[in-house]
Amino acid sequence: MRYKAGLETKARTMTHPTAAPASPYGTLPPASPVATRRPLSLPRLAEMHARGEKITMLTAYDATFAAMADAAGVECLLVGDSLGMVCQGLPSTVAVSLETMCYHTESVARGLRRAQGTAWIVGDMPFGSYQESREQALKSAVALLQAGAHMVKLEGGGWTTETVRFLVERGIPVCAHLGLTPQTVHALGGYRVQGRGDEASALLRQQALALQDAGAAMLVLEMVPAALAASLTAELVHCATIGIGAGKGTAGQVLVLHDMLGINLGKMPKFVHNFLQGAPGVREAMEAYVQAVKVGSFPDDQQHAW
Ligand code: KIV
């Protein structure tokens, strides 16, 4: 599969935002204000990890929410393939295409250029874009980076280790993803807690250490017991764990944006807190999330974890 919009993309993103008259629609300023924060980078994220400062991440799929999250001080924006459910109304992430991921990554990157522009963008490699071969994974990762991502994320352990190594050796920062891996929901038999019991936790630990060894700089741990996530976090000194439903002991946290704003007609997962409740607006809700993660008041292991 090839992402064909590359050239068109470059032409679009090279256009200076002030080239057009200020639009009455939307909420973004016409040009980038001067940044008051240093941009996030791999070394800065590693420093934060080393000194124990919690890393904040939210999903973002469009320019406005990305700019708002950036302005609220969210350090990492994950253009997650959860956009399949959130934006496209799909039943799972399985049918999300690389082209769609690139489209949303471009939008997020464009939004950041109109705000502080300091956030670190992680682009999700969709199902089918890296399973075939390491070369296929490289092409997909390049497409995401050219769309504006700084890092790519791929799901799974074991066979993915060599793919991660291949990408990292070629200068592509990689975030791995273990525990509940939504792209393999059919194989897992549902959205269930993973890594329970001696055998499953030993396998998860082995896979996590191998991914760190392959050069993954971040590791999303989704729906794994809090005690396991905390002990893995202590072991993985060169790879920052980012938890979602994995308790408070991880190096950072991520939530799906629409969930943490309460934009959800279905059943809210146990690990979500609605930060818009009690906040006057979206930006303040995002600021409350950043603050709660930084001080360790979110998540609460009793309420939001297993
Ligand atoms: O796609 C996504 O949003 C994710 C998060 C749930 C971690 O992978």
GROMACS .gro file of C-alpha atoms in nm, residues 11-239:
model
  229
   11ALA     CA    1   0.282   2.185  -0.138
   12ARG     CA    2  -0.005   2.229   0.105
   13THR     CA    3   0.203   2.246   0.421
   14MET     CA    4   0.462   2.479   0.271
   15THR     CA    5   0.198   2.749   0.224
   16HIS     CA    6   0.249   3.005   0.497
   17PRO     CA    7  -0.056   3.024   0.728
   18THR     CA    8  -0.069   3.405   0.693
   19ALA     CA    9  -0.092   3.383   0.313
   20ALA     CA   10  -0.473   3.371   0.344
   21PRO     CA   11  -0.694   3.633   0.511
   22ALA     CA   12  -0.792   3.551   0.872
   23SER     CA   13  -1.086   3.313   0.863
   24PRO     CA   14  -1.404   3.380   1.065
   25TYR     CA   15  -1.445   3.003   1.111
   26GLY     CA   16  -1.270   2.791   1.370
   27THR     CA   17  -1.061   2.895   1.661
   28LEU     CA   18  -0.703   2.902   1.540
   29PRO     CA   19  -0.498   3.220   1.521
   30PRO     CA   20  -0.390   3.304   1.163
   31ALA     CA   21  -0.019   3.272   1.240
   32SER     CA   22   0.201   3.101   1.492
   33PRO     CA   23   0.250   3.305   1.810
   34VAL     CA   24   0.604   3.304   1.947
   35ALA     CA   25   0.654   2.984   2.147
   36THR     CA   26   0.696   3.034   2.519
   37ARG     CA   27   0.801   2.671   2.573
   38ARG     CA   28   1.086   2.466   2.436
   39PRO     CA   29   0.972   2.210   2.177
   40LEU     CA   30   0.953   1.850   2.293
   41SER     CA   31   1.218   1.623   2.148
   42LEU     CA   32   1.342   1.270   2.208
   43PRO     CA   33   1.625   1.388   2.439
   44ARG     CA   34   1.384   1.612   2.632
   45LEU     CA   35   1.139   1.326   2.677
   46ALA     CA   36   1.427   1.104   2.793
   47GLU     CA   37   1.530   1.372   3.045
   48MET     CA   38   1.175   1.394   3.179
   49HIS     CA   39   1.166   1.017   3.210
   50ALA     CA   40   1.504   1.007   3.386
   51ARG     CA   41   1.404   1.266   3.646
   52GLY     CA   42   1.066   1.103   3.704
   53GLU     CA   43   0.852   1.381   3.559
   54LYS     CA   44   0.528   1.231   3.427
   55ILE     CA   45   0.479   1.258   3.051
   56THR     CA   46   0.135   1.367   2.929
   57MET     CA   47  -0.020   1.243   2.608
   58LEU     CA   48  -0.365   1.279   2.452
   59THR     CA   49  -0.495   1.160   2.120
   60ALA     CA   50  -0.555   1.431   1.859
   61TYR     CA   51  -0.710   1.396   1.517
   62ASP     CA   52  -0.759   1.750   1.392
   63ALA     CA   53  -0.592   2.090   1.384
   64THR     CA   54  -0.809   2.270   1.639
   65PHE     CA   55  -0.797   2.011   1.917
   66ALA     CA   56  -0.426   1.960   1.853
   67ALA     CA   57  -0.357   2.332   1.888
   68MET     CA   58  -0.570   2.348   2.201
   69ALA     CA   59  -0.394   2.051   2.361
   70ASP     CA   60  -0.059   2.205   2.274
   71ALA     CA   61  -0.166   2.536   2.427
   72ALA     CA   62  -0.284   2.348   2.738
   73GLY     CA   63   0.065   2.201   2.782
   74VAL     CA   64   0.002   1.843   2.669
   75GLU     CA   65   0.347   1.718   2.573
   76CYS     CA   66   0.267   1.439   2.328
   77LEU     CA   67  -0.017   1.413   2.079
   78LEU     CA   68  -0.100   1.067   1.954
   79VAL     CA   69  -0.271   1.060   1.617
   80GLY     CA   70  -0.421   0.728   1.718
   81ASP     CA   71  -0.594   0.484   1.490
   82SER     CA   72  -0.874   0.513   1.748
   83LEU     CA   73  -0.983   0.778   1.497
   84GLY     CA   74  -1.145   0.483   1.320
   85MET     CA   75  -1.404   0.471   1.597
   86VAL     CA   76  -1.396   0.837   1.704
   87CYS     CA   77  -1.399   1.010   1.363
   88GLN     CA   78  -1.500   0.745   1.111
   89GLY     CA   79  -1.764   0.554   1.305
   90LEU     CA   80  -1.596   0.218   1.245
   91PRO     CA   81  -1.651  -0.073   1.483
   92SER     CA   82  -1.275  -0.118   1.544
   93THR     CA   83  -0.935   0.013   1.429
   94VAL     CA   84  -0.888  -0.278   1.186
   95ALA     CA   85  -1.010  -0.097   0.872
   96VAL     CA   86  -0.822   0.231   0.923
   97SER     CA   87  -0.594   0.302   0.627
   98LEU     CA   88  -0.248   0.454   0.611
   99GLU     CA   89  -0.385   0.727   0.388
  100THR     CA   90  -0.639   0.822   0.655
  101MET     CA   91  -0.368   0.822   0.922
  102CYS     CA   92  -0.154   1.053   0.707
  103TYR     CA   93  -0.448   1.287   0.644
  104HIS     CA   94  -0.515   1.328   1.017
  105THR     CA   95  -0.144   1.355   1.100
  106GLU     CA   96  -0.112   1.640   0.850
  107SER     CA   97  -0.409   1.817   1.010
  108VAL     CA   98  -0.262   1.781   1.359
  109ALA     CA   99   0.081   1.903   1.246
  110ARG     CA  100  -0.078   2.202   1.070
  111GLY     CA  101  -0.275   2.288   1.384
  112LEU     CA  102   0.041   2.286   1.593
  113ARG     CA  103   0.212   2.530   1.361
  114ARG     CA  104  -0.071   2.775   1.442
  115ALA     CA  105  -0.023   2.743   1.818
  116GLN     CA  106   0.287   2.695   2.033
  117GLY     CA  107   0.391   2.407   1.811
  118THR     CA  108   0.595   2.241   2.082
  119ALA     CA  109   0.415   1.908   2.119
  120TRP     CA  110   0.567   1.576   2.010
  121ILE     CA  111   0.350   1.406   1.747
  122VAL     CA  112   0.318   1.027   1.750
  123GLY     CA  113   0.159   0.874   1.440
  124ASP     CA  114  -0.007   0.534   1.469
  125MET     CA  115   0.087   0.274   1.207
  126PRO     CA  116  -0.250   0.124   1.112
  127PHE     CA  117  -0.325  -0.247   1.084
  128GLY     CA  118  -0.177  -0.391   0.764
  129SER     CA  119   0.081  -0.114   0.722
  130TYR     CA  120   0.374  -0.293   0.892
  131GLN     CA  121   0.288  -0.664   0.920
  132GLU     CA  122   0.403  -0.767   0.573
  133SER     CA  123   0.775  -0.690   0.601
  134ARG     CA  124   1.023  -0.453   0.761
  135GLU     CA  125   1.047  -0.273   0.426
  136GLN     CA  126   0.671  -0.221   0.422
  137ALA     CA  127   0.694  -0.086   0.779
  138LEU     CA  128   0.968   0.155   0.672
  139LYS     CA  129   0.760   0.290   0.381
  140SER     CA  130   0.459   0.338   0.607
  141ALA     CA  131   0.667   0.505   0.879
  142VAL     CA  132   0.823   0.740   0.622
  143ALA     CA  133   0.475   0.839   0.499
  144LEU     CA  134   0.370   0.924   0.856
  145LEU     CA  135   0.687   1.120   0.924
  146GLN     CA  136   0.644   1.311   0.597
  147ALA     CA  137   0.288   1.390   0.703
  148GLY     CA  138   0.428   1.554   1.019
  149ALA     CA  139   0.473   1.283   1.284
  150HIS     CA  140   0.792   1.281   1.493
  151MET     CA  141   0.755   0.921   1.605
  152VAL     CA  142   0.556   0.619   1.491
  153LYS     CA  143   0.370   0.368   1.706
  154LEU     CA  144   0.311   0.005   1.627
  155GLU     CA  145   0.131  -0.264   1.821
  156GLY     CA  146   0.252  -0.597   1.950
  157GLY     CA  147   0.561  -0.777   2.080
  158GLY     CA  148   0.774  -1.071   1.970
  159TRP     CA  149   0.780  -1.050   1.590
  160THR     CA  150   0.760  -0.668   1.598
  161THR     CA  151   1.094  -0.642   1.780
  162GLU     CA  152   1.303  -0.671   1.463
  163THR     CA  153   1.075  -0.426   1.282
  164VAL     CA  154   1.127  -0.175   1.565
  165ARG     CA  155   1.505  -0.226   1.544
  166PHE     CA  156   1.495  -0.179   1.164
  167LEU     CA  157   1.310   0.152   1.195
  168VAL     CA  158   1.517   0.285   1.486
  169GLU     CA  159   1.844   0.201   1.306
  170ARG     CA  160   1.714   0.414   1.018
  171GLY     CA  161   1.654   0.716   1.240
  172ILE     CA  162   1.284   0.674   1.309
  173PRO     CA  163   1.175   0.714   1.672
  174VAL     CA  164   0.940   0.431   1.769
  175CYS     CA  165   0.674   0.388   2.036
  176ALA     CA  166   0.573   0.026   2.096
  177HIS     CA  167   0.234  -0.086   2.231
  178LEU     CA  168   0.169  -0.392   2.449
  179GLY     CA  169  -0.116  -0.524   2.661
  180LEU     CA  170  -0.451  -0.472   2.494
  181THR     CA  171  -0.359  -0.414   2.130
  182PRO     CA  172  -0.685  -0.307   1.962
  183GLN     CA  173  -0.571  -0.401   1.608
  184THR     CA  174  -0.570  -0.767   1.717
  185VAL     CA  175  -0.898  -0.749   1.904
  186HIS     CA  176  -1.033  -1.050   1.713
  187ALA     CA  177  -0.738  -1.265   1.814
  188LEU     CA  178  -0.759  -1.145   2.175
  189GLY     CA  179  -1.132  -1.219   2.191
  190GLY     CA  180  -1.236  -0.870   2.303
  191TYR     CA  181  -1.122  -0.559   2.485
  192ARG     CA  182  -0.993  -0.734   2.795
  193VAL     CA  183  -0.723  -0.680   3.055
  194GLN     CA  184  -0.397  -0.844   2.941
  195GLY     CA  185  -0.094  -0.972   3.132
  196ARG     CA  186  -0.287  -1.133   3.416
  197GLY     CA  187  -0.129  -1.441   3.574
  198ASP     CA  188   0.233  -1.560   3.589
  199GLU     CA  189   0.265  -1.684   3.232
  200ALA     CA  190   0.103  -1.383   3.065
  201SER     CA  191   0.292  -1.131   3.279
  202ALA     CA  192   0.626  -1.306   3.214
  203LEU     CA  193   0.562  -1.294   2.839
  204LEU     CA  194   0.469  -0.927   2.852
  205ARG     CA  195   0.785  -0.848   3.053
  206GLN     CA  196   1.003  -1.041   2.807
  207GLN     CA  197   0.847  -0.861   2.509
  208ALA     CA  198   0.881  -0.519   2.675
  209LEU     CA  199   1.252  -0.572   2.752
  210ALA     CA  200   1.316  -0.691   2.396
  211LEU     CA  201   1.141  -0.383   2.254
  212GLN     CA  202   1.354  -0.156   2.475
  213ASP     CA  203   1.663  -0.341   2.355
  214ALA     CA  204   1.551  -0.287   1.994
  215GLY     CA  205   1.543   0.088   2.060
  216ALA     CA  206   1.177   0.169   2.131
  217ALA     CA  207   1.187   0.500   2.320
  218MET     CA  208   0.826   0.473   2.442
  219LEU     CA  209   0.592   0.188   2.520
  220VAL     CA  210   0.215   0.222   2.554
  221LEU     CA  211   0.083  -0.024   2.811
  222GLU     CA  212  -0.291  -0.062   2.763
  223MET     CA  213  -0.516  -0.238   3.014
  224VAL     CA  214  -0.254  -0.427   3.210
  225PRO     CA  215  -0.260  -0.473   3.588
  226ALA     CA  216  -0.122  -0.169   3.772
  227ALA     CA  217   0.134  -0.372   3.968
  228LEU     CA  218   0.279  -0.525   3.650
  229ALA     CA  219   0.291  -0.184   3.474
  230ALA     CA  220   0.468  -0.027   3.774
  231SER     CA  221   0.731  -0.300   3.795
  232LEU     CA  222   0.792  -0.287   3.418
  233THR     CA  223   0.827   0.091   3.439
  234ALA     CA  224   1.098   0.052   3.703
  235GLU     CA  225   1.282  -0.200   3.484
  236LEU     CA  226   1.260  -0.008   3.157
  237VAL     CA  227   1.504   0.275   3.222
  238HIS     CA  228   1.558   0.359   2.853
  239CYS     CA  229   1.197   0.333   2.741
   0.00000   0.00000   0.00000
